[in-house]
Short mmCIF file of C-alpha atoms in Angstrom, two decimals:
data_model
loop_
_atom_site.label_atom_id
_atom_site.label_comp_id
_atom_site.label_asym_id
_atom_site.label_seq_id
_atom_site.Cartn_x
_atom_site.Cartn_y
_atom_site.Cartn_z
CA MET C 1 232.58 -49.29 198.19
CA ILE C 2 236.26 -49.17 199.11
CA PRO C 3 238.53 -46.78 197.15
CA ARG C 4 240.53 -49.66 195.64
CA TYR C 5 237.61 -50.60 193.38
CA SER C 6 236.11 -47.15 192.83
CA ARG C 7 236.37 -44.50 190.15
CA PRO C 8 235.81 -40.88 190.99
CA GLU C 9 233.00 -40.05 188.47
CA MET C 10 230.76 -42.73 189.67
CA THR C 11 231.68 -42.34 193.36
CA LYS C 12 230.43 -38.68 193.26
CA ILE C 13 227.06 -39.63 192.18
CA TRP C 14 226.58 -41.26 195.58
CA GLU C 15 228.20 -38.59 197.76
CA ALA C 16 226.27 -36.41 200.14
CA GLU C 17 226.99 -33.27 198.14
CA ASN C 18 225.36 -34.74 194.98
CA LYS C 19 222.47 -36.15 196.80
CA LEU C 20 221.57 -33.06 198.68
CA ARG C 21 221.89 -30.85 195.66
CA ILE C 22 219.29 -33.16 193.90
CA TRP C 23 217.13 -32.93 197.00
CA PHE C 24 217.13 -29.22 196.78
CA GLU C 25 216.45 -29.03 193.09
CA ILE C 26 213.45 -31.33 193.55
CA GLU C 27 212.00 -29.03 196.42
CA ALA C 28 212.83 -25.95 194.54
CA HIS C 29 211.18 -27.07 191.31
CA ALA C 30 208.15 -28.14 193.15
CA CYS C 31 207.88 -24.66 194.66
CA ASP C 32 208.06 -23.17 191.22
CA ALA C 33 205.24 -25.47 190.18
CA GLN C 34 203.31 -24.58 193.35
CA ALA C 35 203.80 -20.84 192.65
CA ALA C 36 202.55 -21.19 189.15
CA LEU C 37 199.29 -22.77 190.60
CA GLY C 38 198.97 -19.97 193.11
CA VAL C 39 199.57 -22.27 196.06
CA ILE C 40 202.55 -20.30 197.28
CA PRO C 41 203.80 -16.85 196.37
CA LYS C 42 206.03 -16.49 193.43
CA GLU C 43 208.28 -14.21 195.29
CA ALA C 44 208.74 -17.00 197.92
CA ALA C 45 209.80 -19.46 195.22
CA ALA C 46 212.29 -16.98 193.79
CA VAL C 47 213.76 -16.49 197.43
CA ILE C 48 214.07 -20.37 197.79
CA TRP C 49 216.18 -20.60 194.73
CA GLU C 50 218.20 -17.44 195.54
CA LYS C 51 219.06 -18.28 199.09
CA GLY C 52 219.01 -22.09 199.04
CA GLN C 53 220.90 -22.74 195.89
CA LYS C 54 224.35 -22.75 197.53
CA PRO C 55 226.94 -25.54 197.37
CA TYR C 56 226.67 -28.20 199.88
CA THR C 57 229.92 -27.70 201.49
CA PRO C 58 231.43 -30.00 204.27
CA GLU C 59 230.09 -27.41 206.79
CA ARG C 60 226.51 -27.61 205.52
CA ILE C 61 226.56 -31.41 205.36
CA ALA C 62 227.90 -31.46 208.94
CA ARG C 63 225.13 -29.18 210.09
CA ILE C 64 222.56 -31.59 208.54
CA ASP C 65 224.19 -34.54 210.17
CA GLU C 66 224.09 -32.72 213.36
CA VAL C 67 220.36 -32.05 213.15
CA GLU C 68 219.65 -35.65 212.15
CA LEU C 69 221.21 -36.86 215.34
CA GLU C 70 218.56 -35.06 217.25
CA VAL C 71 215.39 -35.53 214.96
CA LYS C 72 216.32 -39.03 213.69
CA HIS C 73 214.94 -38.16 210.25
CA ASP C 74 217.34 -37.29 207.14
CA VAL C 75 214.79 -35.37 205.06
CA ILE C 76 213.61 -33.19 208.06
CA ALA C 77 217.28 -32.51 208.96
CA PHE C 78 217.89 -31.33 205.42
CA LEU C 79 214.59 -29.15 205.50
CA THR C 80 215.85 -27.54 208.80
CA GLU C 81 219.28 -26.61 207.54
CA LEU C 82 217.56 -25.29 204.38
CA ALA C 83 215.33 -23.07 206.50
CA GLU C 84 218.35 -21.78 208.40
CA ASN C 85 219.57 -20.49 204.97
CA VAL C 86 216.33 -19.33 203.39
CA GLY C 87 214.63 -17.72 206.16
CA GLU C 88 210.97 -17.17 206.53
CA GLU C 89 209.92 -18.25 203.01
CA ALA C 90 211.15 -21.81 203.86
CA ARG C 91 207.65 -22.57 205.24
CA PHE C 92 206.50 -22.97 201.55
CA VAL C 93 209.11 -25.71 200.91
CA HIS C 94 207.84 -29.22 200.90
CA GLN C 95 204.05 -28.26 200.39
CA GLY C 96 201.92 -31.38 200.34
CA MET C 97 204.92 -33.57 199.78
CA THR C 98 206.17 -36.54 201.79
CA SER C 99 209.76 -37.65 202.34
CA SER C 100 209.65 -40.38 199.88
CA ASP C 101 208.82 -38.00 197.08
CA VAL C 102 212.23 -36.50 197.59
CA LEU C 103 213.94 -39.73 198.43
CA ASP C 104 212.58 -41.81 195.60
CA THR C 105 212.94 -39.11 192.80
CA CYS C 106 216.44 -38.33 193.95
CA LEU C 107 217.26 -42.16 193.70
CA SER C 108 215.85 -42.22 190.21
CA VAL C 109 218.15 -39.32 189.27
CA GLN C 110 221.09 -41.03 190.88
CA MET C 111 220.45 -44.39 189.12
CA SER C 112 219.97 -42.62 185.77
CA GLN C 113 223.27 -40.80 186.29
CA ALA C 114 224.95 -44.13 187.13
CA ALA C 115 223.39 -45.87 184.17
CA ASP C 116 224.70 -43.16 181.89
CA ILE C 117 228.26 -43.91 183.09
CA LEU C 118 227.83 -47.54 182.79
CA LEU C 119 226.48 -47.24 179.15
CA THR C 120 229.68 -45.23 178.28
CA ASP C 121 231.72 -47.98 179.93
CA LEU C 122 229.94 -50.58 177.82
CA ASP C 123 230.79 -48.62 174.76
CA ARG C 124 234.56 -48.64 175.64
CA LEU C 125 234.30 -52.33 176.17
CA LEU C 126 232.39 -52.94 172.94
CA ALA C 127 234.95 -50.97 170.84
CA ALA C 128 237.75 -53.05 172.50
CA LEU C 129 236.05 -56.34 171.75
CA LYS C 130 235.22 -55.41 168.18
CA LYS C 131 238.84 -54.26 167.50
CA ARG C 132 240.27 -57.51 168.79
CA ALA C 133 237.53 -59.69 166.95
CA LEU C 134 238.54 -58.01 163.61
CA GLU C 135 242.31 -58.38 164.37
CA THR C 136 241.95 -62.13 165.21
CA LYS C 137 239.07 -62.93 162.83
CA HIS C 138 240.94 -65.79 161.02
CA MET C 139 243.34 -66.65 163.75
CA VAL C 140 242.52 -70.45 164.20
CA CYS C 141 242.38 -72.24 167.52
CA ILE C 142 240.90 -75.27 168.90
CA GLY C 143 237.39 -75.11 170.39
CA ARG C 144 236.75 -76.75 173.70
CA SER C 145 233.71 -78.25 175.12
CA HIS C 146 233.82 -79.52 178.66
CA GLY C 147 237.42 -78.24 178.54
CA ILE C 148 238.19 -80.98 176.02
CA HIS C 149 239.26 -80.50 172.37
CA ALA C 150 236.31 -80.20 170.13
CA GLU C 151 236.62 -78.67 166.77
CA PRO C 152 238.42 -75.64 165.29
CA VAL C 153 237.20 -72.06 165.91
CA THR C 154 238.92 -68.71 165.60
CA MET C 155 240.02 -66.37 168.28
CA GLY C 156 238.03 -63.72 166.49
CA LEU C 157 234.73 -65.70 167.05
CA LYS C 158 235.52 -65.64 170.79
CA PHE C 159 235.73 -61.90 170.83
CA ALA C 160 232.64 -61.61 168.52
CA ARG C 161 230.69 -63.77 170.80
CA PHE C 162 231.51 -61.58 173.74
CA TYR C 163 230.81 -58.44 171.65
CA ALA C 164 227.36 -59.80 170.93
CA GLU C 165 226.63 -60.60 174.65
CA MET C 166 227.66 -57.04 175.88
CA GLU C 167 225.75 -55.49 173.00
CA ARG C 168 222.61 -57.28 174.29
CA ASN C 169 223.69 -55.99 177.86
CA LYS C 170 223.82 -52.50 176.55
CA LYS C 171 220.23 -52.90 175.28
CA ARG C 172 219.14 -54.30 178.63
CA LEU C 173 220.70 -51.47 180.50
CA THR C 174 219.16 -48.83 178.09
CA LEU C 175 215.73 -50.17 178.89
CA ALA C 176 216.42 -50.50 182.55
CA ARG C 177 217.70 -46.82 182.60
CA GLU C 178 214.29 -45.81 180.95
CA GLU C 179 212.23 -47.72 183.45
CA ILE C 180 214.08 -46.46 186.51
CA ALA C 181 213.88 -42.76 185.42
CA THR C 182 210.47 -41.87 187.00
CA CYS C 183 209.40 -39.13 189.37
CA ALA C 184 206.93 -39.36 192.26
CA ILE C 185 205.65 -36.16 193.75
CA SER C 186 202.26 -37.52 194.86
CA GLY C 187 202.26 -36.94 198.55
CA ALA C 188 201.33 -39.34 201.38
CA VAL C 189 200.13 -42.62 200.03
CA GLY C 190 200.31 -41.27 196.47
CA THR C 191 196.73 -39.81 196.01
CA PHE C 192 197.75 -36.14 195.18
CA ALA C 193 195.38 -35.14 197.90
CA ASN C 194 197.69 -32.42 198.99
CA VAL C 195 199.69 -31.79 195.81
CA ASP C 196 198.50 -31.19 192.31
CA PRO C 197 199.69 -33.78 189.69
CA SER C 198 201.00 -30.93 187.68
CA VAL C 199 203.71 -30.34 190.36
CA GLU C 200 205.01 -33.94 189.72
CA GLU C 201 204.95 -33.40 185.80
CA HIS C 202 206.83 -30.17 186.27
CA VAL C 203 209.54 -31.59 188.59
CA ALA C 204 209.82 -34.62 186.25
CA GLU C 205 210.58 -32.49 183.28
CA LYS C 206 213.10 -30.44 185.08
CA MET C 207 214.84 -33.43 186.52
CA GLY C 208 214.99 -35.36 183.23
CA LEU C 209 212.51 -37.95 184.47
CA THR C 210 208.98 -39.10 183.53
CA PRO C 211 205.99 -39.05 185.98
CA GLU C 212 205.22 -42.49 187.75
CA PRO C 213 201.96 -43.47 186.45
CA ILE C 214 200.84 -44.74 189.88
CA SER C 215 202.69 -44.63 193.06
CA THR C 216 201.87 -45.39 196.66
CA GLN C 217 204.06 -43.51 199.09
CA VAL C 218 206.98 -44.88 196.96
CA ILE C 219 207.92 -45.65 193.49
CA PRO C 220 207.06 -49.29 192.66
CA ARG C 221 210.28 -51.41 193.51
CA ASP C 222 209.79 -53.76 190.50
CA ARG C 223 211.65 -51.04 188.49
CA HIS C 224 214.64 -51.08 190.96
CA ALA C 225 214.58 -54.89 190.78
CA HIS C 226 214.81 -54.84 187.04
CA PHE C 227 217.71 -52.41 187.18
CA PHE C 228 219.83 -54.39 189.62
CA ALA C 229 219.00 -57.54 187.88
CA VAL C 230 220.42 -56.11 184.63
CA LEU C 231 223.57 -55.06 186.46
CA GLY C 232 223.86 -58.62 187.78
CA ILE C 233 223.62 -60.01 184.21
CA ILE C 234 226.32 -57.53 183.01
CA ALA C 235 228.39 -58.65 185.95
CA SER C 236 228.08 -62.30 184.93
CA SER C 237 228.90 -61.45 181.39
CA ILE C 238 232.08 -59.82 182.68
CA GLU C 239 232.88 -63.10 184.50
CA ASN C 240 232.26 -65.12 181.32
CA VAL C 241 234.89 -63.21 179.53
CA ALA C 242 237.23 -63.26 182.50
CA THR C 243 237.00 -67.08 182.90
CA GLU C 244 237.75 -67.58 179.17
CA ILE C 245 240.85 -65.49 179.58
CA ARG C 246 242.01 -67.25 182.93
CA HIS C 247 241.77 -70.67 181.14
CA LEU C 248 243.66 -69.48 178.13
CA GLN C 249 246.39 -68.15 180.33
CA ARG C 250 247.07 -71.43 182.09
CA THR C 251 250.75 -72.30 181.60
CA GLU C 252 249.93 -75.61 179.69
CA VAL C 253 247.59 -73.55 177.31
CA ARG C 254 249.06 -70.08 177.07
CA GLU C 255 247.01 -69.15 173.99
CA ALA C 256 246.37 -65.58 175.50
CA GLN C 257 247.38 -63.72 178.59
CA GLU C 258 246.97 -60.46 180.40
CA TYR C 259 249.46 -57.75 179.65
CA PHE C 260 252.36 -58.15 182.00
CA ALA C 261 253.95 -54.62 182.62
CA PRO C 262 257.60 -54.01 182.98
CA GLY C 263 258.45 -54.11 186.67
CA GLN C 264 255.23 -56.01 187.53
CA LYS C 265 255.60 -58.84 190.11
CA GLY C 266 253.55 -62.06 190.03
CA SER C 267 254.22 -63.47 193.36
CA SER C 268 256.07 -62.62 196.58
CA ALA C 269 257.42 -66.04 196.75
CA MET C 270 258.02 -67.23 193.27
CA PRO C 271 259.56 -64.61 190.83
CA HIS C 272 258.77 -66.65 187.70
CA LYS C 273 254.96 -66.23 188.18
CA ARG C 274 252.81 -64.23 185.69
CA ASN C 275 249.18 -64.56 187.09
CA PRO C 276 245.84 -63.58 185.62
CA ILE C 277 245.15 -61.26 188.50
CA LEU C 278 242.94 -58.75 186.60
CA THR C 279 240.52 -61.45 185.33
CA GLU C 280 240.58 -63.18 188.83
CA ASN C 281 239.74 -59.85 190.38
CA LEU C 282 236.89 -59.48 187.81
CA THR C 283 235.43 -62.80 188.73
CA GLY C 284 235.32 -61.64 192.47
CA LEU C 285 233.86 -58.31 191.60
CA ALA C 286 231.07 -59.91 189.58
CA ARG C 287 229.93 -61.75 192.86
CA ILE C 288 229.74 -58.30 194.57
CA VAL C 289 227.43 -56.92 191.90
CA ARG C 290 225.28 -60.13 191.82
CA MET C 291 225.04 -59.82 195.46
CA ALA C 292 222.54 -56.84 195.11
CA VAL C 293 220.09 -58.85 192.94
CA VAL C 294 218.31 -60.90 195.53
CA PRO C 295 217.94 -57.96 197.96
CA ALA C 296 216.48 -55.73 195.24
CA LEU C 297 213.95 -58.60 194.16
CA GLU C 298 212.98 -58.85 197.99
CA ASN C 299 212.40 -55.14 197.99
CA VAL C 300 209.46 -55.38 195.60
CA ALA C 301 207.07 -56.64 198.33
CA LEU C 302 206.26 -53.83 200.72
CA TRP C 303 203.48 -53.48 203.32
CA HIS C 304 200.45 -51.73 201.97
CA GLU C 305 201.20 -48.30 200.64
CA ARG C 306 204.84 -48.42 201.91
CA ASP C 307 207.29 -49.39 204.61
CA ILE C 308 210.96 -48.69 204.77
CA SER C 309 212.32 -52.35 204.75
CA HIS C 310 213.75 -51.42 201.30
CA SER C 311 215.50 -48.23 202.28
CA SER C 312 218.48 -49.44 204.15
CA VAL C 313 219.06 -52.13 201.47
CA GLU C 314 219.07 -49.49 198.63
CA ARG C 315 221.28 -47.12 200.47
CA MET C 316 224.09 -49.85 200.17
CA ILE C 317 223.41 -51.74 196.99
CA GLY C 318 222.81 -48.51 195.08
CA PRO C 319 226.48 -47.22 195.43
CA ASP C 320 228.13 -50.57 195.84
CA ALA C 321 226.68 -52.29 192.72
CA THR C 322 227.02 -49.33 190.29
CA ILE C 323 230.48 -48.37 191.66
CA THR C 324 231.81 -51.89 191.45
CA LEU C 325 230.38 -52.53 187.98
CA ASP C 326 231.73 -49.25 186.70
CA PHE C 327 235.18 -50.29 187.86
CA ALA C 328 234.91 -53.78 186.59
CA LEU C 329 233.80 -52.74 183.01
CA ASN C 330 236.73 -50.41 182.70
CA ARG C 331 239.16 -53.09 184.08
CA LEU C 332 237.96 -55.59 181.57
CA ALA C 333 238.09 -53.00 178.67
CA GLY C 334 241.66 -52.32 179.58
CA THR C 335 242.40 -56.07 179.86
CA ILE C 336 240.95 -56.76 176.30
CA GLU C 337 242.73 -53.80 174.77
CA LYS C 338 246.01 -55.14 175.84
CA LEU C 339 245.50 -58.85 175.84
CA VAL C 340 248.44 -60.73 174.37
CA VAL C 341 247.52 -63.61 172.12
CA TYR C 342 249.78 -66.49 170.84
CA PRO C 343 248.57 -67.82 167.47
CA GLN C 344 251.44 -70.37 167.07
CA ASN C 345 250.48 -72.00 170.55
CA MET C 346 246.88 -72.12 169.21
CA LEU C 347 248.01 -73.99 166.14
CA ASP C 348 250.32 -76.25 168.04
CA HIS C 349 247.45 -77.15 170.50
CA MET C 350 244.97 -77.86 167.77
CA ASN C 351 247.46 -80.10 166.08
CA ASN C 352 248.53 -82.02 169.12
CA PHE C 353 246.07 -84.86 168.88
CA GLY C 354 246.52 -85.92 165.28
CA GLY C 355 243.54 -84.53 163.59
CA ILE C 356 240.78 -85.96 165.81
CA HIS C 357 239.03 -82.58 165.58
CA ASP C 358 237.71 -83.79 162.04
CA ALA C 359 235.93 -86.69 163.50
CA GLN C 360 232.47 -85.30 163.09
CA ARG C 361 233.38 -84.32 159.43
CA VAL C 362 234.36 -87.97 158.74
CA LEU C 363 231.16 -89.25 160.55
CA LEU C 364 228.94 -87.19 158.36
CA TYR C 365 230.91 -88.20 155.25
CA LEU C 366 230.30 -91.75 155.98
CA THR C 367 226.52 -91.36 156.52
CA GLN C 368 226.31 -89.71 153.28
CA ASN C 369 228.04 -92.71 151.69
CA ASP C 370 225.39 -95.44 152.53
CA VAL C 371 226.81 -96.10 156.03
CA SER C 372 224.42 -96.17 158.95
CA ARG C 373 224.90 -93.48 161.61
CA GLU C 374 225.52 -96.29 164.20
CA ASP C 375 228.01 -98.01 162.13
CA ALA C 376 229.81 -94.67 161.13
CA TYR C 377 229.95 -93.60 164.77
CA ARG C 378 231.51 -97.01 165.81
CA ILE C 379 234.16 -96.67 163.15
CA VAL C 380 235.18 -93.11 163.80
CA GLN C 381 235.13 -93.41 167.47
CA ARG C 382 237.28 -96.63 167.22
CA ASN C 383 239.74 -94.84 165.24
CA ALA C 384 239.71 -91.63 167.44
CA MET C 385 240.37 -93.88 170.49
CA ARG C 386 243.35 -95.23 168.76
CA VAL C 387 244.71 -91.80 168.19
CA TRP C 388 244.41 -91.09 172.08
CA LYS C 389 246.22 -94.41 172.79
CA SER C 390 249.06 -93.65 170.16
CA TYR C 391 249.82 -90.46 172.38
CA GLY C 392 250.18 -92.85 175.48
CA ILE C 393 246.73 -92.11 176.81
CA ASP C 394 245.13 -95.54 177.80
CA PRO C 395 242.26 -95.19 180.28
CA ASP C 396 242.17 -98.80 180.76
CA ASN C 397 245.94 -98.90 181.97
CA PRO C 398 246.44 -95.45 183.61
CA ASP C 399 249.46 -96.58 185.57
CA THR C 400 251.47 -98.23 182.71
CA PRO C 401 252.54 -97.01 179.42
CA ALA C 402 250.06 -97.82 176.72
CA GLU C 403 250.79 -101.03 174.76
CA LEU C 404 250.69 -100.14 171.11
CA ASP C 405 250.16 -102.54 168.25
CA ASP C 406 252.08 -102.14 164.96
CA VAL C 407 249.82 -99.68 163.24
CA GLU C 408 249.72 -97.50 166.46
CA LYS C 409 253.51 -97.50 166.35
CA GLN C 410 253.54 -96.58 162.70
CA ALA C 411 250.89 -93.74 163.40
CA GLN C 412 253.39 -92.01 165.71
CA GLU C 413 255.44 -91.06 162.49
CA HIS C 414 252.40 -89.17 161.05
CA ASP C 415 251.27 -85.72 161.95
CA ASN C 416 247.57 -86.56 161.18
CA ARG C 417 247.33 -89.82 163.07
CA PHE C 418 243.41 -89.96 162.79
CA PHE C 419 243.57 -89.77 158.98
CA PHE C 420 246.31 -92.56 159.17
CA PHE C 421 244.17 -94.90 161.35
CA MET C 422 241.05 -94.26 159.18
CA SER C 423 242.98 -95.32 156.01
CA LYS C 424 244.21 -98.58 157.61
CA ASP C 425 240.77 -99.53 159.17
CA GLU C 426 239.86 -102.94 157.72
CA GLY C 427 236.24 -102.61 158.73
CA LEU C 428 236.09 -99.33 156.72
CA THR C 429 237.71 -100.83 153.50
CA LYS C 430 234.92 -103.56 153.44
CA ILE C 431 232.18 -100.81 153.07
CA LEU C 432 233.71 -97.72 151.43
CA ASN C 433 236.33 -96.94 148.79
CA VAL C 434 239.11 -95.62 151.03
CA GLU C 435 240.59 -93.60 148.13
CA LYS C 436 237.56 -91.35 148.22
CA LEU C 437 237.85 -90.92 151.98
CA THR C 438 241.67 -90.36 151.68
CA LYS C 439 240.93 -87.42 149.16
CA LEU C 440 238.48 -85.96 151.48
CA LEU C 441 240.90 -86.17 154.41
CA ASP C 442 243.68 -84.67 152.43
CA GLU C 443 241.84 -81.48 151.65
CA ASP C 444 242.27 -78.39 153.83
CA SER C 445 240.75 -79.15 157.05
CA ILE C 446 240.88 -75.66 158.48
CA SER C 447 239.15 -73.91 155.83
CA TYR C 448 236.31 -76.54 156.25
CA HIS C 449 235.80 -75.44 159.71
CA THR C 450 236.15 -71.73 159.17
CA LYS C 451 234.34 -71.12 155.89
CA ASN C 452 231.44 -69.38 157.57
CA VAL C 453 233.45 -67.06 159.78
CA ASP C 454 232.77 -64.12 157.56
CA ARG C 455 229.10 -64.89 157.61
CA ILE C 456 228.97 -65.08 161.40
CA PHE C 457 230.72 -61.72 161.62
CA SER C 458 228.42 -60.05 159.27
CA ARG C 459 225.51 -61.08 161.60
CA ILE C 460 227.25 -59.34 164.45
CA PHE C 461 229.02 -56.31 162.95
CA GLY C 462 227.16 -55.75 159.83
CA GLU C 463 230.35 -55.83 157.87
#
């Protein structure tokens, strides 16, 4: 992954120094187990640790690369360079093992290390979402479906919803980490013909893994597919949050926006711009992470006991997906921590269309007072459409100003035009006592819609 979207801790996991150190530890622990079985001398195992356990400096890595150019095999190049350091005892290294024992077990370690970082990232994001949810718990704003005003919600509910989603993602990643953390030291085609199963058990314990119950020459790739699929889901959840922020930051909405730092510039051409660049970036990064999912799924099907069609794929998607997701989670956490919200704009938008957000409330009231649902719907919709028209929105005449009748003109003097139209509806007065309806409409509309916010929060946060 390019440095622009990389963080050092995650990047180090995939660097040659860490990979080769893990390779050595796998081989050396296997030697200890072989020595305990009497397969190799205990003295040889001790020498391998003593002479082989040296930092993988740029010079050592360059030497391995040099050998690989000749032998065209990365593990053989590693073993050759190790023998140059260890000496005669190196002949006992890799007893009964095959290259995939080293490569797959190492990949399990690296993916486990990456998952640990990602879980920490999720903890930071969860903390930020919870803090903002509690801060904005009762901050009322209009809910939207299809991008159109629906009924009131609170900004806190938005944050709480994203918190619950990310908490599910943490559970998914915890399980995926558990599934990927397996060790295979089973030899060619996985039969343990040339290496005792106790060697695998010993290496697994030392490397913080569990023995793979049954491998071929490789660890089954359904494990890896699950891991990358979970990363893809997390990336989609990041995009979910980012998309909400991007919509809320639109100039005509401006209910929330990314923090705009002093000295920050929004456009090379237009000095007035304050663009949602962080969340736009997160939308793009989510695509990169999801890009790994299909190749990981396609890696599950291998020929017989193994082929290496999966290898080149994993060398790329392993680093790219985890490094990108690590960066994205931290960028999103920082965005949430500093997100600016505008409660007055939220209230203004909610009240911009004359109370039509209470349409369902009135519909239900009518059905509970001897009006059929069909008649109630027609009554409520008829008056809601008049509200739209009173604001100059006439879909039948989009090119000309809406022609208003006397009642529609009178409604322009009222803040709650929907309630006004309902009280003037002659069809309604014939079937229902308007005074009862007026009393209902005069009651606090907002508390009606938000009365269960505390209950929802208790489900999410247990508070």
